[in-house]
Coordinates of C-alpha atoms in Angstrom, one line a residue:
Chain A
X1 CA 23.8 2.2 12.2
X2 CA 22.9 -1.0 13.7
X3 CA 24.7 -4.3 12.9
X4 CA 22.2 -6.3 10.6
X5 CA 22.9 -10.0 9.5
X6 CA 21.3 -12.4 7.3
X7 CA 21.2 -16.0 8.6
X8 CA 20.0 -19.3 7.7
X9 CA 19.0 -20.8 11.3
X10 CA 17.9 -24.1 12.3
X11 CA 14.5 -24.2 14.2
X12 CA 14.5 -26.1 17.3
X13 CA 10.8 -25.7 18.0
X14 CA 7.7 -24.5 16.9
X15 CA 4.6 -25.5 18.9
X16 CA 1.1 -24.0 19.3
X17 CA 0.7 -22.9 22.6
X18 CA -2.9 -21.7 22.5
X19 CA -5.5 -21.5 19.9
X20 CA -3.9 -20.2 16.8
X21 CA -0.9 -19.0 18.5
X22 CA 2.3 -20.3 18.1
X23 CA 5.9 -19.7 19.7
X24 CA 8.9 -20.9 17.5
X25 CA 12.6 -20.9 18.7
X26 CA 16.0 -21.0 16.9
X27 CA 19.6 -21.0 17.4
X28 CA 21.8 -18.2 16.7
X29 CA 24.5 -16.7 19.3
X30 CA 25.3 -14.2 16.8
X31 CA 21.7 -12.6 16.8
X32 CA 20.9 -13.3 20.3
X33 CA 24.0 -11.2 21.2
X34 CA 22.7 -8.2 19.2
X35 CA 19.2 -8.1 19.8
X36 CA 17.4 -5.8 22.0
X37 CA 13.9 -5.7 23.1
X38 CA 11.6 -3.9 20.7
X39 CA 13.6 -5.2 17.6
X40 CA 12.3 -7.3 15.0
X41 CA 13.4 -9.9 12.5
X42 CA 12.3 -10.6 9.1
X43 CA 11.9 -14.4 8.4
X44 CA 11.9 -15.9 5.2
X45 CA 9.2 -18.7 4.3
X46 CA 11.4 -20.7 2.0
X47 CA 13.9 -19.9 -0.8
X48 CA 11.8 -21.7 -3.1
X49 CA 8.6 -20.0 -2.3
X50 CA 6.8 -17.4 -4.3
X51 CA 3.6 -17.4 -2.8
X52 CA 3.5 -15.9 0.2
X53 CA 6.3 -13.8 -1.5
X54 CA 7.6 -11.3 1.2
X55 CA 9.4 -12.2 4.3
X56 CA 7.2 -11.5 7.3
X57 CA 8.3 -9.2 10.4
X58 CA 8.2 -10.8 13.9
X59 CA 9.2 -9.0 17.1
X60 CA 11.8 -10.7 19.0
X61 CA 9.9 -12.3 22.0
X62 CA 12.5 -13.5 24.0
X63 CA 16.3 -15.2 24.2
X64 CA 17.2 -17.9 26.3
X65 CA 20.6 -19.3 27.2
X66 CA 22.1 -16.4 25.2
X67 CA 21.9 -18.3 22.0
X68 CA 18.3 -19.0 21.1
X69 CA 15.8 -16.5 19.8
X70 CA 12.0 -16.9 20.2
X71 CA 9.1 -15.5 18.3
X72 CA 5.5 -15.6 19.3
X73 CA 3.0 -15.4 16.4
X74 CA -0.7 -15.9 15.9
X75 CA -1.6 -17.8 12.4
X76 CA -3.7 -15.2 10.8
X77 CA -2.9 -15.6 7.0
X78 CA -1.0 -17.4 4.3
X79 CA 2.5 -16.6 5.7
X80 CA 2.0 -17.2 9.3
X81 CA -0.1 -20.5 8.3
X82 CA 3.0 -21.7 6.3
X83 CA 5.2 -20.8 9.0
X84 CA 3.2 -22.9 11.4
X85 CA 4.1 -26.0 9.5
X86 CA 7.8 -25.6 10.2
X87 CA 9.3 -28.4 11.8
X88 CA 12.4 -28.8 14.2
X89 CA 15.6 -28.8 12.3
X90 CA 14.0 -27.0 9.3
X91 CA 16.4 -24.1 8.1
X92 CA 14.9 -20.8 7.7
X93 CA 16.7 -17.3 6.7
X94 CA 16.4 -14.5 9.0
X95 CA 17.4 -10.9 8.8
X96 CA 18.0 -8.8 11.9
X97 CA 17.9 -7.4 14.4
X98 CA 15.9 -4.7 12.7
X99 CA 14.5 -1.3 14.2
X100 CA 15.4 0.8 17.3
X101 CA 13.9 -1.2 20.2
X102 CA 12.7 0.3 23.4
X103 CA 14.5 2.6 25.5
X104 CA 15.1 1.1 28.6
X105 CA 13.6 2.9 32.0
X106 CA 15.9 4.3 34.5
X107 CA 16.3 2.1 37.4
X108 CA 13.9 4.0 39.8
X109 CA 11.6 5.0 37.0
X110 CA 7.6 3.4 37.4
X111 CA 6.9 1.5 34.3
X112 CA 3.7 0.3 33.3
X113 CA 3.5 -2.3 30.3
X114 CA 0.3 -2.5 28.3
X115 CA -0.1 -5.2 26.0
X116 CA -2.9 -6.2 23.3
X117 CA -3.0 -9.6 22.0
X118 CA 0.4 -10.6 20.3
X119 CA 1.7 -7.1 21.3
X120 CA 2.7 -9.1 24.2
X121 CA 5.5 -10.5 22.2
X122 CA 8.0 -7.6 22.6
X123 CA 7.0 -6.5 25.8
X124 CA 7.6 -9.9 27.2
X125 CA 11.3 -9.8 25.9
X126 CA 11.8 -6.3 27.7
X127 CA 10.3 -7.3 31.0
X128 CA 12.9 -10.5 30.7
X129 CA 15.8 -8.2 30.3
X130 CA 14.4 -5.8 32.9
X131 CA 13.9 -8.5 35.3
X132 CA 17.6 -8.9 35.6
X133 CA 18.4 -5.5 36.3
X134 CA 15.5 -4.2 38.4
X135 CA 14.0 -5.6 41.8
X136 CA 10.4 -3.7 41.8
X137 CA 7.7 -5.6 40.2
X138 CA 6.5 -4.3 37.0
X139 CA 2.8 -3.6 36.2
X140 CA 1.2 -5.0 33.4
X141 CA -2.2 -4.8 31.5
X142 CA -2.7 -7.6 28.9
X143 CA -5.9 -8.0 26.9
X144 CA -7.2 -10.7 24.6
X145 CA -10.4 -11.4 22.8
X146 CA -11.3 -14.4 24.8
X147 CA -9.9 -16.8 27.3
X148 CA -9.1 -19.1 24.5
X149 CA -6.6 -16.6 23.0
X150 CA -4.6 -16.3 26.4
X151 CA -0.9 -17.3 26.4
X152 CA 2.0 -17.0 28.5
X153 CA 0.3 -16.2 32.2
X154 CA 2.9 -19.2 33.5
X155 CA 5.8 -17.5 32.2
X156 CA 4.7 -14.1 33.2
X157 CA 4.5 -15.2 36.3
X158 CA 8.0 -16.4 36.4
X159 CA 8.9 -13.1 35.7
X160 CA 8.4 -10.1 38.4
X161 CA 5.3 -9.0 36.9
X162 CA 2.1 -7.4 38.6
X163 CA -0.4 -8.7 35.9
X164 CA -4.0 -7.7 35.4
X165 CA -5.5 -9.5 32.8
X166 CA -8.5 -8.9 30.5
X167 CA -10.7 -10.7 28.1
X168 CA -13.4 -8.7 25.9
X169 CA -16.0 -11.3 26.7
X170 CA -15.2 -11.5 30.5
X171 CA -14.3 -15.5 30.3
X172 CA -11.0 -14.9 32.0
X173 CA -9.9 -12.2 34.0
X174 CA -11.5 -8.5 34.2
X175 CA -14.3 -8.0 31.5
X176 CA -13.3 -5.2 29.2
X177 CA -10.4 -3.8 27.3
X178 CA -6.9 -3.1 28.5
X179 CA -7.5 0.7 28.1
X180 CA -10.5 0.6 30.5
X181 CA -7.8 -0.6 33.2
X182 CA -5.7 2.1 32.0
X183 CA -8.5 4.6 32.5
X184 CA -9.1 3.3 36.0
X185 CA -5.4 3.4 36.9
X186 CA -4.8 6.9 35.6
X187 CA -7.8 8.2 37.4
X188 CA -6.2 7.1 40.9
X189 CA -4.0 9.6 42.6
X190 CA -0.7 8.2 41.4
X191 CA 2.5 9.0 43.7
X192 CA 4.7 8.0 41.0
X193 CA 4.1 8.7 37.1
X194 CA 4.7 5.7 35.2
X195 CA 6.1 5.5 31.7
X196 CA 4.2 3.4 29.6
X197 CA 5.4 0.9 27.1
X198 CA 2.5 -0.1 24.7
X199 CA 2.2 -2.7 22.0
X200 CA -1.2 -4.2 20.4
X201 CA -3.7 -3.0 18.1
X202 CA -3.6 0.2 16.2
X203 CA -6.9 1.4 17.9
X204 CA -5.6 0.4 21.3
X205 CA -2.2 2.3 20.5
X206 CA -4.5 5.5 19.7
X207 CA -6.5 5.5 23.0
X208 CA -3.3 4.8 25.2
X209 CA -1.5 7.6 23.1
X210 CA -4.2 10.1 23.7
X211 CA -4.3 9.3 27.6
X212 CA -0.6 9.7 28.0
X213 CA -1.1 13.4 26.3
X214 CA -4.0 14.1 28.9
X215 CA -2.1 13.0 31.6
X216 CA 1.5 14.0 30.7
X217 CA 3.2 10.9 30.8
X218 CA 6.1 9.6 28.6
X219 CA 4.6 6.9 26.6
X220 CA 6.3 4.6 24.1
X221 CA 4.3 2.7 21.5
X222 CA 5.6 -0.4 19.3
X223 CA 3.8 -0.1 16.1
X224 CA 3.4 -2.7 12.9
X225 CA 3.3 -1.5 9.4
X226 CA 3.0 -3.5 6.2
X227 CA 6.6 -3.7 5.0
X228 CA 8.2 -5.6 2.1
X229 CA 12.1 -5.5 3.1
X230 CA 12.3 -4.1 6.6
X231 CA 15.5 -2.6 5.7
X232 CA 14.4 1.2 5.0
X233 CA 14.7 0.5 1.3
X234 CA 10.9 -0.3 -0.2
X235 CA 9.5 2.6 2.1
X236 CA 6.4 1.0 2.4
X237 CA 5.7 1.2 6.0
X238 CA 5.3 5.0 6.4
X239 CA 3.5 6.4 9.1
X240 CA 2.4 9.8 9.6
X241 CA 4.6 12.0 11.4
X242 CA 3.1 14.4 14.0
X243 CA 5.1 17.4 13.2
X244 CA 5.6 16.8 9.5
X245 CA 7.7 19.9 8.7
X246 CA 11.0 18.1 9.2
X247 CA 9.7 14.9 8.1
X248 CA 6.4 13.9 6.5
X249 CA 6.6 10.2 7.3
X250 CA 8.7 8.0 9.4
X251 CA 9.4 4.4 8.6
X252 CA 8.4 1.7 11.0
X253 CA 11.2 -0.6 10.2
X254 CA 13.8 2.2 10.7
X255 CA 12.6 5.0 12.4
X256 CA 10.5 2.7 14.9
X257 CA 9.1 0.2 15.6
X258 CA 9.1 1.9 18.8
X259 CA 8.0 5.8 19.0
X260 CA 7.8 8.1 21.7
X261 CA 3.9 8.6 21.2
X262 CA 4.2 12.5 20.4
X263 CA 5.9 11.6 17.3
X264 CA 3.0 10.1 15.5
X265 CA 0.1 12.0 14.0
X266 CA -2.7 9.7 15.6
X267 CA -5.6 11.5 13.8
X268 CA -5.0 9.3 10.8
X269 CA -4.3 6.2 12.4
Chain B
X1 CA 37.2 -25.8 -20.4
X2 CA 36.2 -22.1 -19.6
X3 CA 37.6 -21.1 -16.6
X4 CA 36.4 -17.5 -16.0
X5 CA 33.6 -16.4 -18.7
X6 CA 33.5 -12.9 -19.9
X7 CA 30.0 -11.6 -18.3
X8 CA 30.7 -7.9 -19.6
X9 CA 28.2 -6.3 -21.5
X10 CA 27.7 -2.8 -23.0
X11 CA 24.8 -0.6 -22.8
X12 CA 25.0 2.8 -24.9
X13 CA 28.8 3.1 -24.5
X14 CA 28.4 2.0 -20.7
X15 CA 30.7 -0.9 -20.1
X16 CA 29.4 -3.0 -17.4
X17 CA 31.4 -5.8 -15.9
X18 CA 28.3 -8.1 -16.0
X19 CA 24.7 -7.7 -16.8
X20 CA 23.0 -7.4 -13.5
X21 CA 21.8 -4.1 -12.4
X22 CA 19.9 -3.3 -9.5
X23 CA 16.6 -1.5 -10.1
X24 CA 15.7 1.7 -9.0
X25 CA 13.6 1.7 -5.7
X26 CA 14.6 -1.6 -4.5
X27 CA 18.5 -0.7 -3.7
X28 CA 17.8 2.4 -1.6
X29 CA 20.6 5.0 -2.1
X30 CA 23.3 2.0 -2.2
X31 CA 24.2 2.2 1.6
X32 CA 21.1 0.0 3.1
X33 CA 22.2 -3.5 1.6
X34 CA 26.0 -2.9 2.6
X35 CA 25.9 -5.3 5.4
X36 CA 25.1 -8.0 2.8
X37 CA 27.8 -7.6 0.1
X38 CA 30.1 -5.7 -1.7
X39 CA 28.1 -3.8 -4.5
X40 CA 31.2 -3.3 -6.5
X41 CA 30.5 -7.1 -7.5
X42 CA 27.3 -5.8 -9.6
X43 CA 27.0 -4.6 -13.3
X44 CA 25.8 -1.2 -12.1
X45 CA 23.4 0.2 -9.6
X46 CA 20.4 2.5 -10.4
X47 CA 19.4 4.4 -7.2
X48 CA 16.2 5.2 -6.0
X49 CA 14.2 7.6 -8.2
X50 CA 14.9 11.3 -7.5
X51 CA 12.9 14.4 -8.2
X52 CA 14.0 17.9 -8.2
X53 CA 12.8 18.7 -5.0
X54 CA 12.0 15.9 -2.1
X55 CA 8.9 14.2 -1.9
X56 CA 7.0 12.8 0.7
X57 CA 5.3 9.9 -0.9
X58 CA 1.8 8.8 -0.5
X59 CA -0.1 7.9 2.7
X60 CA 0.0 4.4 3.9
X61 CA -0.8 1.7 3.8
X62 CA 1.4 2.0 0.5
X63 CA 2.3 -1.6 0.0
X64 CA 0.0 -5.1 -0.3
X65 CA 1.3 -8.4 -1.2
X66 CA -0.8 -10.2 -3.9
X67 CA -0.3 -13.9 -5.1
X68 CA 3.5 -14.0 -6.1
X69 CA 3.5 -10.4 -6.4
X70 CA 4.0 -6.9 -4.7
X71 CA 1.5 -3.9 -5.2
X72 CA 3.1 -0.8 -4.4
X73 CA 2.1 3.0 -4.5
X74 CA 5.1 4.5 -2.4
X75 CA 4.5 7.4 -4.5
X76 CA 8.4 8.1 -5.5
X77 CA 9.2 9.0 -1.8
X78 CA 12.7 10.7 -2.1
X79 CA 15.4 13.0 -0.7
X80 CA 15.2 15.3 -3.8
X81 CA 18.4 15.3 -6.2
X82 CA 20.6 18.0 -4.3
X83 CA 20.4 16.4 -0.9
X84 CA 21.1 13.0 -2.8
X85 CA 24.4 14.4 -4.4
X86 CA 25.4 16.1 -0.8
X87 CA 24.8 13.4 1.3
X88 CA 24.4 9.8 -0.6
X89 CA 26.8 10.4 -3.3
X90 CA 30.2 10.4 -1.4
X91 CA 29.2 6.9 -0.1
X92 CA 28.3 5.7 -3.2
X93 CA 31.0 6.9 -4.9
X94 CA 33.5 4.5 -2.9
X95 CA 31.8 1.5 -5.1
X96 CA 33.5 0.5 -8.1
X97 CA 30.8 0.0 -10.5
X98 CA 28.8 2.7 -12.5
X99 CA 26.2 4.8 -10.8
X100 CA 22.8 5.4 -12.6
X101 CA 20.3 7.9 -11.6
X102 CA 16.9 7.5 -12.1
X103 CA 14.9 10.8 -12.5
X104 CA 11.4 11.7 -12.0
X105 CA 10.2 15.1 -13.2
X106 CA 6.4 16.7 -12.8
X107 CA 7.3 18.7 -15.9
X108 CA 9.4 18.1 -19.0
X109 CA 11.6 21.3 -17.5
X110 CA 12.2 19.2 -14.4
X111 CA 13.7 16.7 -16.6
X112 CA 15.8 19.1 -18.3
X113 CA 16.9 20.4 -15.2
X114 CA 17.8 17.4 -13.6
X115 CA 19.7 16.0 -16.3
X116 CA 21.8 19.5 -16.4
X117 CA 22.7 19.1 -12.8
X118 CA 23.7 15.4 -13.3
X119 CA 26.0 16.5 -16.3
X120 CA 28.5 18.1 -13.9
X121 CA 28.6 15.2 -11.6
X122 CA 31.3 12.9 -12.6
X123 CA 30.5 9.9 -10.4
X124 CA 27.0 9.5 -12.3
X125 CA 27.7 7.0 -14.8
X126 CA 24.2 7.3 -16.8
X127 CA 20.5 8.7 -16.4
X128 CA 17.4 6.2 -16.3
X129 CA 14.4 8.6 -17.2
X130 CA 11.2 7.3 -15.3
X131 CA 8.5 8.1 -17.5
X132 CA 6.4 5.2 -16.2
X133 CA 5.5 5.4 -12.3
X134 CA 1.8 4.6 -12.1
X135 CA 1.6 6.0 -8.2
X136 CA 2.1 9.8 -9.0
X137 CA -0.7 12.2 -10.2
X138 CA 1.3 14.3 -12.8
X139 CA 4.2 13.4 -15.0
X140 CA 5.2 9.8 -14.5
X141 CA 3.3 7.4 -16.3
X142 CA 1.2 10.3 -18.1
X143 CA 4.3 11.1 -19.8
X144 CA 5.3 7.4 -20.8
X145 CA 1.8 6.3 -22.4
X146 CA 1.9 9.1 -25.1
X147 CA 4.8 8.5 -27.8
X148 CA 5.1 12.7 -28.6
X149 CA 5.6 13.5 -25.2
X150 CA 8.0 10.3 -24.4
X151 CA 10.2 11.6 -27.1
X152 CA 9.9 15.2 -25.8
X153 CA 11.2 14.2 -22.5
X154 CA 14.0 11.9 -23.7
X155 CA 15.2 15.0 -26.2
X156 CA 15.5 17.5 -23.3
X157 CA 17.3 15.0 -21.1
X158 CA 19.6 14.1 -24.0
X159 CA 20.2 17.8 -25.1
X160 CA 21.4 18.4 -21.4
X161 CA 23.8 15.6 -20.7
X162 CA 26.4 13.8 -22.5
X163 CA 25.9 10.9 -20.4
X164 CA 24.0 7.5 -21.7
X165 CA 20.5 8.3 -21.4
X166 CA 18.0 5.1 -20.7
X167 CA 14.5 5.4 -20.8
X168 CA 12.3 3.1 -18.5
X169 CA 9.0 2.4 -20.2
X170 CA 5.7 1.6 -18.7
X171 CA 3.6 -1.9 -19.9
X172 CA 0.5 0.2 -19.2
X173 CA 0.0 1.0 -23.0
X174 CA -1.7 -1.1 -26.0
X175 CA 1.4 -1.0 -28.0
X176 CA 5.0 -0.4 -26.1
X177 CA 6.9 -0.6 -29.5
X178 CA 5.4 2.7 -30.5
X179 CA 6.6 4.4 -27.3
X180 CA 10.0 2.3 -27.8
X181 CA 10.7 3.7 -31.2
X182 CA 9.8 7.2 -30.2
X183 CA 12.1 7.3 -27.6
X184 CA 14.8 5.6 -29.6
X185 CA 14.1 8.3 -32.2
X186 CA 14.5 11.1 -29.7
X187 CA 18.0 9.8 -28.7
X188 CA 17.7 7.3 -25.9
X189 CA 20.8 5.0 -25.6
X190 CA 18.9 2.1 -24.1
X191 CA 15.5 1.3 -22.9
X192 CA 14.3 -0.6 -19.5
X193 CA 11.5 -2.6 -20.0
X194 CA 9.2 -2.8 -17.9
X195 CA 8.0 -0.8 -14.6
X196 CA 5.2 -2.2 -12.8
X197 CA 1.9 -3.2 -14.1
X198 CA -1.2 -1.2 -12.8
X199 CA -3.3 -3.2 -10.4
X200 CA -5.5 -3.2 -7.2
X201 CA -6.7 -4.9 -4.5
X202 CA -9.8 -4.9 -2.2
X203 CA -10.6 -5.8 1.6
X204 CA -13.6 -7.5 1.2
X205 CA -14.1 -7.0 4.8
X206 CA -13.9 -3.2 4.6
X207 CA -15.0 -3.0 1.0
X208 CA -11.9 -0.7 0.7
X209 CA -9.1 -0.5 -1.5
X210 CA -5.9 -2.2 0.3
X211 CA -3.9 0.7 -0.9
X212 CA -4.6 4.3 0.3
X213 CA -3.8 5.0 -3.2
X214 CA -6.7 2.8 -4.5
X215 CA -4.2 1.7 -7.4
X216 CA -0.6 0.7 -7.4
X217 CA 2.3 -1.0 -9.4
X218 CA 2.3 -4.7 -9.5
X219 CA 6.0 -6.3 -9.5
X220 CA 7.3 -9.6 -8.7
X221 CA 7.4 -13.0 -10.1
X222 CA 3.5 -12.7 -10.9
X223 CA 4.8 -10.3 -13.7
X224 CA 7.5 -12.1 -15.0
X225 CA 5.8 -13.8 -18.4
X226 CA 4.5 -10.3 -19.5
X227 CA 7.5 -8.5 -18.8
X228 CA 9.6 -11.2 -20.7
X229 CA 7.0 -10.7 -24.0
X230 CA 7.3 -7.1 -24.0
X231 CA 11.1 -7.2 -24.0
X232 CA 10.8 -9.7 -26.8
X233 CA 8.7 -7.3 -28.6
X234 CA 10.8 -4.1 -28.0
X235 CA 14.0 -6.1 -28.9
X236 CA 12.6 -6.9 -32.3
X237 CA 11.6 -3.2 -33.0
X238 CA 14.5 -1.0 -31.7
X239 CA 18.4 -1.1 -32.5
X240 CA 19.3 0.2 -29.2
X241 CA 20.0 -2.2 -26.2
X242 CA 17.1 -3.4 -23.9
X243 CA 17.6 -3.6 -20.3
X244 CA 15.2 -6.3 -18.9
X245 CA 13.1 -6.4 -15.8
X246 CA 10.1 -7.8 -14.2
X247 CA 9.8 -10.3 -11.7
X248 CA 13.5 -11.8 -11.8
X249 CA 14.4 -13.9 -8.8
X250 CA 17.2 -16.1 -9.8
X251 CA 19.7 -16.7 -12.5
X252 CA 17.2 -18.8 -14.8
X253 CA 14.9 -15.8 -15.0
X254 CA 17.7 -13.4 -15.7
X255 CA 18.6 -16.0 -18.4
X256 CA 15.1 -15.9 -19.8
X257 CA 15.5 -12.1 -20.4
X258 CA 19.0 -12.4 -21.8
X259 CA 17.7 -15.0 -24.2
X260 CA 14.8 -13.1 -25.5
X261 CA 17.4 -10.2 -26.2
X262 CA 17.8 -8.4 -23.3
X263 CA 21.3 -6.9 -23.2
X264 CA 21.4 -6.4 -19.4
X265 CA 18.5 -7.2 -16.5
X266 CA 17.6 -5.5 -13.7
X267 CA 16.7 -7.3 -10.4
X268 CA 14.0 -5.4 -8.2
X269 CA 11.4 -6.8 -6.0
X270 CA 13.7 -9.8 -5.3
X271 CA 16.3 -7.5 -3.7
X272 CA 13.8 -6.7 -1.1
X273 CA 13.1 -10.5 -0.1
X274 CA 16.6 -11.6 -0.3
X275 CA 19.2 -8.8 -0.3
X276 CA 21.7 -11.0 -1.8
X277 CA 19.9 -11.8 -5.2
X278 CA 21.5 -9.6 -7.4
X279 CA 25.0 -11.0 -6.3
X280 CA 23.9 -14.5 -6.2
X281 CA 22.7 -13.9 -9.9
X282 CA 26.1 -12.5 -10.8
X283 CA 27.8 -16.0 -9.3
X284 CA 25.0 -18.3 -10.6
X285 CA 25.5 -16.8 -14.2
X286 CA 29.3 -17.3 -13.9
X287 CA 28.5 -21.1 -12.6
X288 CA 26.3 -21.6 -15.8
X289 CA 28.7 -20.4 -18.4
X290 CA 31.4 -22.3 -16.8
X291 CA 28.9 -25.5 -16.9
X292 CA 27.9 -24.5 -20.7
X293 CA 31.3 -23.8 -21.8
X294 CA 30.0 -20.2 -22.6
X295 CA 33.1 -18.1 -22.9
X296 CA 31.4 -14.8 -23.4
X297 CA 27.6 -13.9 -22.2
X298 CA 26.9 -12.2 -25.6
X299 CA 26.7 -15.7 -26.9
X300 CA 23.5 -16.2 -24.6
X301 CA 21.9 -12.8 -25.5
X302 CA 19.2 -12.8 -28.2
X303 CA 19.9 -16.9 -28.5
X304 CA 16.2 -17.6 -28.3
X305 CA 15.8 -20.7 -30.6
X306 CA 12.3 -20.1 -32.5
X307 CA 11.5 -23.4 -35.0
X308 CA 15.2 -24.6 -34.4
X309 CA 16.5 -20.9 -35.7
X310 CA 18.0 -18.1 -33.5
X311 CA 15.4 -15.6 -33.3
X312 CA 16.7 -12.3 -34.5
X313 CA 13.8 -10.1 -35.7
X314 CA 11.5 -12.2 -33.4
X315 CA 8.6 -9.8 -32.9
X316 CA 5.5 -11.4 -32.0
X317 CA 4.7 -13.1 -35.3
X318 CA 2.8 -15.9 -33.6
X319 CA 0.3 -13.2 -32.6
X320 CA 0.0 -11.5 -35.7

């Protein structure tokens, strides 16, 4: 079992970096030393707050100076709206690191990252970690609805990323979806078969998973799930297992959030 | 000056070091919250509801948050009683506090079989019968809304065990006292009030229910006033101890339940948000007693003052 901590941390920064998109950082040497790419945190929105009631899960977006953790989030509801009002110095309770995290690729393995919207959050951390150990460029397909939502381009340039950007309306980068790029890419004759790491909306992940089956590629997806605790207790975050004989459902918080695509029953997703 | 107040209470012959118990389904099988504190500090632990055979649970989405509440339709996903005894109990046995199993059956026979199985397991201190789960098709709440069937289930469990039997009631009935009296007559040693309230939530954009099960059970602070009222009502109508639960988030909530007459309380949804809640309630109750110069927690239980008088047979006079 992974080591899990509950810590009250002090927010170092919490700023808007794009339309409705925020980057938050806080200091915790212990959490930073434990965190692996693909793992997540359960963040409490204030001890006296009963509405919103539950903690919110956030992927770890990156680590800085070995003692700072960052999360990237979009303001989409009551919880994230409230979170966006937190100021430097405010205390928040964080539980983590939770979940399994990504299996790192082997040193000479070709990797392909596919991120949709906030799906970039855990993949950014993964590229950050891989950047320290691998020399070759990582191919990444990153998609947003419009240019207004696009974030992190400069930061990704600092990492060793060969980035292809898409927007659905074509207002920046290539017009279309990241899955269109994947189609084109896999349509070429590839000298080396890539391992796919994907995170984003479920319909996108479903398409990518199916592609990976067609081309017989190893594919890891990081899933989202409605969860109350993140600790394997509430059993809220169930996803149907592909081979349900042994285990009918997996729990995103404990068995995931990263799954080899073939473990999931995509028919019902 | 009271240095260390006595927090111990007794529930149907079971002595608890304090009145704080974890509610079924919110403390897993005991090991999940170990990183956060030593569960031996608690009055008792009620583990996740068990059935005779493993149950997969409902399709997702299984949970949705509503204002101050958590709506769930987990569907009693569990590993089954045998796997629990083999794999989970050895760990739980190391915890120095009573372990209570919560059991659920599809049929009355299931309950009897499980009671018999548990009878042979020394480390299990008591049985809580779940006749109140709103998220399963058969058994569950269907048994808890009919006084005769509720009594039959209780009777079958009581006949097959010498351990104290606690019955967990559903609030989804017109008059909870009828069910409470029925299970008391059938031999229940205590009653847990209350399980979740039936509810639903709709996604306006898709026009679909937010839960795959369509309906779910509501828990959390949203239900506390209603749960408190039901405890108040049941306390006035039975002689056996009542364990209060429903939206308890901190020691003040716990005190409200104790004041209306609950002999002990269960912490549920709050465990999912702050895993240390139950332990913090134990500590805060101790501090409260010291501050208020209360030497024994039993002085608080049932201490509700109505028109300047202590509430004894409180009932719901005002509503009549």
